[in-house]
PDB file of C-alpha atoms in Angstrom:
ATOM      1  CA  MET A   1      -0.331  -0.923   0.112  1.00  0.00           C
ATOM      2  CA  PHE A   2       2.387   2.960   0.578  1.00  0.00           C
ATOM      3  CA  LYS A   3       4.467   1.685  -1.948  1.00  0.00           C
ATOM      4  CA  LEU A   4       1.305   2.358  -4.309  1.00  0.00           C
ATOM      5  CA  ILE A   5       1.261   5.477  -2.678  1.00  0.00           C
ATOM      6  CA  LYS A   6       4.904   6.853  -3.641  1.00  0.00           C
ATOM      7  CA  TYR A   7       4.410   5.506  -6.933  1.00  0.00           C
ATOM      8  CA  ALA A   8       1.458   8.655  -7.305  1.00  0.00           C
ATOM      9  CA  VAL A   9       3.453  11.331  -5.754  1.00  0.00           C
ATOM     10  CA  VAL A  10       6.191  10.148  -7.789  1.00  0.00           C
ATOM     11  CA  LEU A  11       3.405  10.677 -11.112  1.00  0.00           C
ATOM     12  CA  LEU A  12       1.807  14.083  -9.748  1.00  0.00           C
ATOM     13  CA  VAL A  13       5.385  15.179  -9.772  1.00  0.00           C
ATOM     14  CA  ILE A  14       6.300  13.387 -13.088  1.00  0.00           C
ATOM     15  CA  GLY A  15       3.033  15.537 -14.453  1.00  0.00           C
ATOM     16  CA  TYR A  16       3.370  19.015 -13.157  1.00  0.00           C
ATOM     17  CA  ILE A  17       6.790  18.235 -15.168  1.00  0.00           C
ATOM     18  CA  ILE A  18       4.503  17.693 -18.362  1.00  0.00           C
ATOM     19  CA  ASN A  19       1.838  21.147 -17.409  1.00  0.00           C
ATOM     20  CA  SER A  20       4.572  23.097 -16.650  1.00  0.00           C
ATOM     21  CA  LEU A  21       6.243  22.504 -19.535  1.00  0.00           C
ATOM     22  CA  PRO A  22       5.912  25.175 -22.992  1.00  0.00           C
ATOM     23  CA  GLU A  23       2.936  23.419 -25.763  1.00  0.00           C
ATOM     24  CA  SER A  24       5.957  24.426 -28.087  1.00  0.00           C
ATOM     25  CA  MET A  25       7.789  20.903 -27.311  1.00  0.00           C
ATOM     26  CA  PHE A  26       4.914  19.418 -28.295  1.00  0.00           C
ATOM     27  CA  THR A  27       4.467  20.508 -31.874  1.00  0.00           C
ATOM     28  CA  ASP A  28       6.918  20.620 -35.037  1.00  0.00           C
ATOM     29  CA  SER A  29       9.635  22.305 -33.944  1.00  0.00           C
ATOM     30  CA  LYS A  30       9.310  23.653 -37.587  1.00  0.00           C
ATOM     31  CA  GLN A  31       5.896  25.449 -37.687  1.00  0.00           C
ATOM     32  CA  ASN A  32       6.494  26.904 -33.185  1.00  0.00           C
ATOM     33  CA  ALA A  33      10.270  26.807 -32.282  1.00  0.00           C
ATOM     34  CA  ALA A  34      10.565  27.650 -28.909  1.00  0.00           C
ATOM     35  CA  SER A  35      11.748  30.737 -27.005  1.00  0.00           C
ATOM     36  CA  ASN A  36      13.921  31.576 -24.647  1.00  0.00           C
ATOM     37  CA  GLU A  37      11.688  32.767 -22.441  1.00  0.00           C
ATOM     38  CA  GLU A  38       9.763  28.495 -22.613  1.00  0.00           C
ATOM     39  CA  THR A  39      13.457  27.146 -22.368  1.00  0.00           C
ATOM     40  CA  THR A  40      14.119  29.443 -19.066  1.00  0.00           C
ATOM     41  CA  ALA A  41      10.744  28.498 -18.017  1.00  0.00           C
ATOM     42  CA  VAL A  42      11.876  25.283 -18.612  1.00  0.00           C
ATOM     43  CA  GLU A  43      14.877  25.513 -16.768  1.00  0.00           C
ATOM     44  CA  GLU A  44      13.671  27.035 -13.765  1.00  0.00           C
ATOM     45  CA  VAL A  45      10.614  24.193 -13.203  1.00  0.00           C
ATOM     46  CA  GLY A  46      13.807  21.678 -13.132  1.00  0.00           C
ATOM     47  CA  SER A  47      15.373  23.573 -10.749  1.00  0.00           C
ATOM     48  CA  ARG A  48      12.257  23.297  -8.664  1.00  0.00           C
ATOM     49  CA  VAL A  49      11.874  19.731  -8.767  1.00  0.00           C
ATOM     50  CA  GLN A  50      15.843  18.438  -8.789  1.00  0.00           C
ATOM     51  CA  HIS A  51      14.673  21.033  -5.318  1.00  0.00           C
ATOM     52  CA  LEU A  52      11.644  18.658  -4.440  1.00  0.00           C
ATOM     53  CA  VAL A  53      13.021  15.616  -5.080  1.00  0.00           C
ATOM     54  CA  THR A  54      16.475  15.643  -3.142  1.00  0.00           C
ATOM     55  CA  ASN A  55      15.497  17.452  -0.147  1.00  0.00           C
ATOM     56  CA  VAL A  56      11.879  16.399   0.792  1.00  0.00           C
ATOM     57  CA  ASP A  57      11.449  13.264   3.032  1.00  0.00           C
ATOM     58  CA  TRP A  58       8.790  12.374   0.582  1.00  0.00           C
ATOM     59  CA  ALA A  59       8.876   8.793   2.000  1.00  0.00           C
ATOM     60  CA  GLU A  60       7.352  10.365   5.768  1.00  0.00           C
ATOM     61  CA  ALA A  61       5.717  13.481   3.830  1.00  0.00           C
ATOM     62  CA  THR A  62       3.129  10.897   2.710  1.00  0.00           C
ATOM     63  CA  GLU A  63       2.823   9.304   5.690  1.00  0.00           C
ATOM     64  CA  LYS A  64       1.627  12.075   7.260  1.00  0.00           C
ATOM     65  CA  ALA A  65      -0.686  13.649   4.327  1.00  0.00           C
ATOM     66  CA  VAL A  66      -1.911   9.822   4.760  1.00  0.00           C
ATOM     67  CA  ASN A  67      -2.896  10.178   8.670  1.00  0.00           C
ATOM     68  CA  GLY A  68      -3.893  13.390   7.973  1.00  0.00           C
ATOM     69  CA  LEU A  69      -6.263  12.482   5.518  1.00  0.00           C
ATOM     70  CA  ASN A  70      -7.436  10.117   7.321  1.00  0.00           C
ATOM     71  CA  ARG A  71      -8.023  11.856  10.695  1.00  0.00           C
ATOM     72  CA  ALA A  72     -10.605  14.522   8.760  1.00  0.00           C
ATOM     73  CA  ALA A  73     -12.373  11.680   7.308  1.00  0.00           C
ATOM     74  CA  MET A  74     -12.848  10.111  10.773  1.00  0.00           C
ATOM     75  CA  MET A  75     -14.023  13.545  12.106  1.00  0.00           C
ATOM     76  CA  LEU A  76     -16.237  14.073   9.231  1.00  0.00           C
ATOM     77  CA  SER A  77     -17.254  10.756   9.378  1.00  0.00           C
ATOM     78  CA  MET A  78     -19.000  10.263  12.968  1.00  0.00           C
ATOM     79  CA  TYR A  79     -20.695  13.991  12.224  1.00  0.00           C
ATOM     80  CA  LEU A  80     -22.615  13.117   9.514  1.00  0.00           C
ATOM     81  CA  GLU A  81     -23.855   9.912  11.757  1.00  0.00           C
ATOM     82  CA  GLY A  82     -25.519  12.023  13.991  1.00  0.00           C
ATOM     83  CA  ASP A  83     -24.482  14.785  17.234  1.00  0.00           C
ATOM     84  CA  GLU A  84     -26.147  12.180  19.459  1.00  0.00           C
ATOM     85  CA  ASP A  85     -24.478  10.430  22.417  1.00  0.00           C
ATOM     86  CA  VAL A  86     -22.753   7.670  22.306  1.00  0.00           C
ATOM     87  CA  ASP A  87     -21.382   5.190  25.787  1.00  0.00           C
ATOM     88  CA  VAL A  88     -18.517   3.813  25.830  1.00  0.00           C
ATOM     89  CA  VAL A  89     -18.025   1.034  27.663  1.00  0.00           C
ATOM     90  CA  PRO A  90     -15.820   0.411  31.421  1.00  0.00           C
ATOM     91  CA  VAL A  91     -12.958  -1.638  30.594  1.00  0.00           C
ATOM     92  CA  PHE A  92     -11.213  -0.216  33.842  1.00  0.00           C
ATOM     93  CA  LYS A  93     -12.339  -3.451  36.239  1.00  0.00           C
ATOM     94  CA  GLY A  94     -10.867  -2.920  39.454  1.00  0.00           C
ATOM     95  CA  ASP A  95     -12.205  -1.855  42.596  1.00  0.00           C
ATOM     96  CA  GLU A  96      -9.408   0.118  44.657  1.00  0.00           C
ATOM     97  CA  VAL A  97      -6.315   2.034  43.580  1.00  0.00           C
ATOM     98  CA  ASP A  98      -4.335   3.941  47.168  1.00  0.00           C
ATOM     99  CA  GLY A  99      -6.757   2.478  49.171  1.00  0.00           C
ATOM    100  CA  THR A 100      -9.481   4.496  47.935  1.00  0.00           C
ATOM    101  CA  GLU A 101     -12.639   3.498  46.291  1.00  0.00           C
ATOM    102  CA  ARG A 102     -13.743   4.573  43.121  1.00  0.00           C
ATOM    103  CA  ASP A 103     -16.923   5.727  42.856  1.00  0.00           C
ATOM    104  CA  SER A 104     -20.265   4.667  40.858  1.00  0.00           C
ATOM    105  CA  ASP A 105     -18.759   5.704  37.134  1.00  0.00           C
ATOM    106  CA  GLN A 106     -14.810   4.259  38.349  1.00  0.00           C
ATOM    107  CA  VAL A 107     -13.101   7.941  38.416  1.00  0.00           C
ATOM    108  CA  HIS A 108     -10.920   7.922  41.895  1.00  0.00           C
ATOM    109  CA  GLU A 109     -10.210  10.775  43.450  1.00  0.00           C
ATOM    110  CA  PHE A 110      -7.144  11.802  41.631  1.00  0.00           C
ATOM    111  CA  GLU A 111      -8.988  12.108  38.341  1.00  0.00           C
ATOM    112  CA  ARG A 112     -11.486  14.342  39.831  1.00  0.00           C
ATOM    113  CA  ARG A 113      -8.203  15.942  41.270  1.00  0.00           C
ATOM    114  CA  VAL A 114      -6.154  16.293  38.185  1.00  0.00           C
ATOM    115  CA  HIS A 115      -9.215  17.790  36.028  1.00  0.00           C
ATOM    116  CA  GLU A 116      -8.847  20.607  38.838  1.00  0.00           C
ATOM    117  CA  LEU A 117      -6.274  21.864  38.680  1.00  0.00           C
ATOM    118  CA  VAL A 118      -5.994  21.863  34.775  1.00  0.00           C
ATOM    119  CA  ASN A 119      -9.046  24.238  35.503  1.00  0.00           C
ATOM    120  CA  GLU A 120      -7.643  26.701  38.049  1.00  0.00           C
ATOM    121  CA  GLU A 121      -4.033  26.213  35.323  1.00  0.00           C
ATOM    122  CA  ARG A 122      -7.198  27.418  33.139  1.00  0.00           C
ATOM    123  CA  LYS A 123      -8.257  30.315  34.901  1.00  0.00           C
ATOM    124  CA  LYS A 124      -5.200  31.747  36.204  1.00  0.00           C
ATOM    125  CA  ARG A 125      -4.869  32.274  32.285  1.00  0.00           C
ATOM    126  CA  GLY A 126      -8.575  33.784  32.054  1.00  0.00           C
ATOM    127  CA  LEU A 127      -9.480  30.230  29.367  1.00  0.00           C
ATOM    128  CA  GLU A 128     -12.908  28.817  29.831  1.00  0.00           C
ATOM    129  CA  PRO A 129     -13.005  25.436  32.682  1.00  0.00           C
ATOM    130  CA  LEU A 130     -12.350  22.183  31.103  1.00  0.00           C
ATOM    131  CA  GLU A 131     -16.118  20.085  31.594  1.00  0.00           C
ATOM    132  CA  PHE A 132     -14.925  16.719  33.326  1.00  0.00           C
ATOM    133  CA  SER A 133     -16.104  13.181  30.872  1.00  0.00           C
ATOM    134  CA  VAL A 134     -16.948  10.364  32.037  1.00  0.00           C
ATOM    135  CA  ASP A 135     -16.563   8.888  28.561  1.00  0.00           C
ATOM    136  CA  VAL A 136     -13.338   9.716  28.127  1.00  0.00           C
ATOM    137  CA  SER A 137     -12.380   9.068  30.954  1.00  0.00           C
ATOM    138  CA  HIS A 138     -13.284   5.734  30.364  1.00  0.00           C
ATOM    139  CA  VAL A 139     -10.427   5.931  27.199  1.00  0.00           C
ATOM    140  CA  ALA A 140      -8.198   7.708  28.928  1.00  0.00           C
ATOM    141  CA  ARG A 141      -7.843   4.682  31.901  1.00  0.00           C
ATOM    142  CA  ALA A 142      -7.343   2.482  29.774  1.00  0.00           C
ATOM    143  CA  LYS A 143      -4.776   3.801  27.697  1.00  0.00           C
ATOM    144  CA  SER A 144      -3.307   4.272  31.102  1.00  0.00           C
ATOM    145  CA  GLN A 145      -3.984   0.319  31.667  1.00  0.00           C
ATOM    146  CA  ASP A 146      -2.504  -1.399  28.450  1.00  0.00           C
ATOM    147  CA  MET A 147       0.161   1.067  29.095  1.00  0.00           C
ATOM    148  CA  ALA A 148       1.245  -0.528  32.255  1.00  0.00           C
ATOM    149  CA  ASP A 149      -0.404  -4.269  30.628  1.00  0.00           C
ATOM    150  CA  LYS A 150       3.170  -3.727  27.131  1.00  0.00           C
ATOM    151  CA  ASP A 151       5.051  -2.394  29.160  1.00  0.00           C
ATOM    152  CA  TYR A 152       4.775   0.750  26.762  1.00  0.00           C
ATOM    153  CA  PHE A 153       5.153   4.584  26.766  1.00  0.00           C
ATOM    154  CA  SER A 154       4.046   6.150  23.816  1.00  0.00           C
ATOM    155  CA  HIS A 155       1.183   7.920  22.497  1.00  0.00           C
ATOM    156  CA  GLU A 156       1.490   5.041  19.663  1.00  0.00           C
ATOM    157  CA  SER A 157       0.149   2.341  21.432  1.00  0.00           C
ATOM    158  CA  PRO A 158       1.408  -1.426  20.388  1.00  0.00           C
ATOM    159  CA  THR A 159      -3.315  -1.917  21.053  1.00  0.00           C
ATOM    160  CA  TYR A 160      -4.956   0.603  19.567  1.00  0.00           C
ATOM    161  CA  GLY A 161      -2.926   2.674  17.354  1.00  0.00           C
ATOM    162  CA  SER A 162      -2.516   7.294  18.066  1.00  0.00           C
ATOM    163  CA  PRO A 163      -4.328   8.450  20.575  1.00  0.00           C
ATOM    164  CA  PHE A 164      -6.523   9.970  17.571  1.00  0.00           C
ATOM    165  CA  ASP A 165      -7.682   5.943  17.130  1.00  0.00           C
ATOM    166  CA  MET A 166      -8.646   4.387  19.846  1.00  0.00           C
ATOM    167  CA  MET A 167     -10.790   7.172  20.864  1.00  0.00           C
ATOM    168  CA  GLN A 168     -12.740   6.201  17.740  1.00  0.00           C
ATOM    169  CA  GLU A 169     -12.371   2.846  18.439  1.00  0.00           C
ATOM    170  CA  PHE A 170     -13.849   4.250  21.428  1.00  0.00           C
ATOM    171  CA  GLY A 171     -17.047   6.658  19.451  1.00  0.00           C
ATOM    172  CA  LEU A 172     -15.505   9.692  20.589  1.00  0.00           C
ATOM    173  CA  LYS A 173     -16.984  12.065  19.066  1.00  0.00           C
ATOM    174  CA  TYR A 174     -14.505  15.511  18.708  1.00  0.00           C
ATOM    175  CA  MET A 175     -13.499  18.034  15.845  1.00  0.00           C
ATOM    176  CA  ALA A 176      -9.561  18.657  18.309  1.00  0.00           C
ATOM    177  CA  ALA A 177      -8.364  16.965  20.415  1.00  0.00           C
ATOM    178  CA  GLY A 178      -5.192  15.597  21.990  1.00  0.00           C
ATOM    179  CA  GLU A 179      -3.080  13.220  24.749  1.00  0.00           C
ATOM    180  CA  ASN A 180      -1.300  13.811  27.469  1.00  0.00           C
ATOM    181  CA  ILE A 181       0.797  10.737  29.147  1.00  0.00           C
ATOM    182  CA  ALA A 182       3.569  10.597  31.976  1.00  0.00           C
ATOM    183  CA  MET A 183       4.725   7.909  34.189  1.00  0.00           C
ATOM    184  CA  GLY A 184       5.752   7.797  38.449  1.00  0.00           C
ATOM    185  CA  GLN A 185       4.733  10.801  39.827  1.00  0.00           C
ATOM    186  CA  ARG A 186       2.608   9.645  43.153  1.00  0.00           C
ATOM    187  CA  SER A 187       0.815  12.803  42.942  1.00  0.00           C
ATOM    188  CA  PRO A 188      -1.914  14.665  40.958  1.00  0.00           C
ATOM    189  CA  GLU A 189       0.351  17.628  42.189  1.00  0.00           C
ATOM    190  CA  GLN A 190       4.082  16.118  41.044  1.00  0.00           C
ATOM    191  CA  VAL A 191       1.405  14.921  37.177  1.00  0.00           C
ATOM    192  CA  MET A 192       0.828  19.112  37.202  1.00  0.00           C
ATOM    193  CA  GLU A 193       3.082  20.151  37.821  1.00  0.00           C
ATOM    194  CA  GLY A 194       5.754  17.654  35.451  1.00  0.00           C
ATOM    195  CA  TRP A 195       2.914  18.616  31.965  1.00  0.00           C
ATOM    196  CA  MET A 196       3.161  21.943  32.818  1.00  0.00           C
ATOM    197  CA  ASN A 197       6.494  22.575  32.276  1.00  0.00           C
ATOM    198  CA  SER A 198       6.983  21.134  28.934  1.00  0.00           C
ATOM    199  CA  ASP A 199       5.744  23.134  26.464  1.00  0.00           C
ATOM    200  CA  GLY A 200       3.793  20.389  24.681  1.00  0.00           C
ATOM    201  CA  HIS A 201       1.833  18.886  27.666  1.00  0.00           C
ATOM    202  CA  ARG A 202       0.988  22.706  28.748  1.00  0.00           C
ATOM    203  CA  LYS A 203      -0.057  23.772  25.181  1.00  0.00           C
ATOM    204  CA  ASN A 204      -3.227  20.742  25.461  1.00  0.00           C
ATOM    205  CA  ILE A 205      -4.215  22.181  28.642  1.00  0.00           C
ATOM    206  CA  LEU A 206      -4.751  26.099  27.982  1.00  0.00           C
ATOM    207  CA  HIS A 207      -5.931  24.571  24.676  1.00  0.00           C
ATOM    208  CA  GLU A 208      -8.624  26.367  23.574  1.00  0.00           C
ATOM    209  CA  ASN A 209     -10.621  24.030  21.319  1.00  0.00           C
ATOM    210  CA  PHE A 210     -10.717  21.388  24.748  1.00  0.00           C
ATOM    211  CA  THR A 211     -13.912  21.774  26.134  1.00  0.00           C
ATOM    212  CA  HIS A 212     -13.638  18.508  27.413  1.00  0.00           C
ATOM    213  CA  LEU A 213     -11.432  16.655  29.679  1.00  0.00           C
ATOM    214  CA  GLY A 214     -10.788  12.550  30.272  1.00  0.00           C
ATOM    215  CA  VAL A 215      -7.928  11.757  33.312  1.00  0.00           C
ATOM    216  CA  GLY A 216      -6.840   7.361  33.305  1.00  0.00           C
ATOM    217  CA  PHE A 217      -4.635   6.779  36.162  1.00  0.00           C
ATOM    218  CA  ILE A 218      -3.144   3.198  37.209  1.00  0.00           C
ATOM    219  CA  LYS A 219      -1.386   1.739  39.868  1.00  0.00           C
ATOM    220  CA  ASP A 220       0.473  -1.981  38.739  1.00  0.00           C
ATOM    221  CA  ASN A 221       3.277  -2.790  40.053  1.00  0.00           C
ATOM    222  CA  GLY A 222       4.093  -0.191  42.126  1.00  0.00           C
ATOM    223  CA  THR A 223       4.272   2.234  39.166  1.00  0.00           C
ATOM    224  CA  TYR A 224       1.981   4.672  38.411  1.00  0.00           C
ATOM    225  CA  TYR A 225      -0.025   5.629  35.224  1.00  0.00           C
ATOM    226  CA  TRP A 226      -1.787   8.868  34.163  1.00  0.00           C
ATOM    227  CA  THR A 227      -3.318   9.604  30.390  1.00  0.00           C
ATOM    228  CA  GLN A 228      -5.015  13.028  29.950  1.00  0.00           C
ATOM    229  CA  MET A 229      -7.109  13.185  26.933  1.00  0.00           C
ATOM    230  CA  PHE A 230      -9.018  16.623  25.403  1.00  0.00           C
ATOM    231  CA  ILE A 231     -11.436  16.558  23.008  1.00  0.00           C
ATOM    232  CA  GLY A 232     -13.534  19.492  21.728  1.00  0.00           C
ATOM    233  CA  LYS A 233     -16.599  19.554  20.476  1.00  0.00           C
TER     234      LYS A 233
END
């Protein structure tokens, strides 16, 4: 599949070159000889194409373009299906973490506290608070559990794929989305301090387009796993 995409890119470049050539090159030279200006134009096009071929990582560019199109198509299809809520089945089965029971929605007090701290940071900057989402928290908790079960620490899950793939699989609808992960911090205050000291994580926490937050906290074999999932509706 990926080879076909690369071939398509090559064909597009060739088509661009041909389309940019003067018409005189496709006619009888005795009837319509190329002018100096046309020759210069051909040389310029050739130079630009050579620059693209030698300086652009086409494999990476194509992969990013395909991923972007897939995400756009996914969001469009979800919203074309309607605005009705989609129930997300809770995936975390533990009744107790660190001596504190989860509530009827399986939400741990650490997760509620992270939500409070996020809105405190947003309030300092005059931003609208994020609504806590139980459904998004179930997905975030599944991500934390997956990192613990599969022994990895990455936004890309070997089970669910990217955060956006995972949200789609669990039926979440959104117009914008983001994810923060952390491991090892032993309190909501510690993990929030780490996230706020990181440009990328802080950007998600303070993103103006996000409206809802889900938090997933897991303790597994003494290690703490944290996931924030943001969506904008």
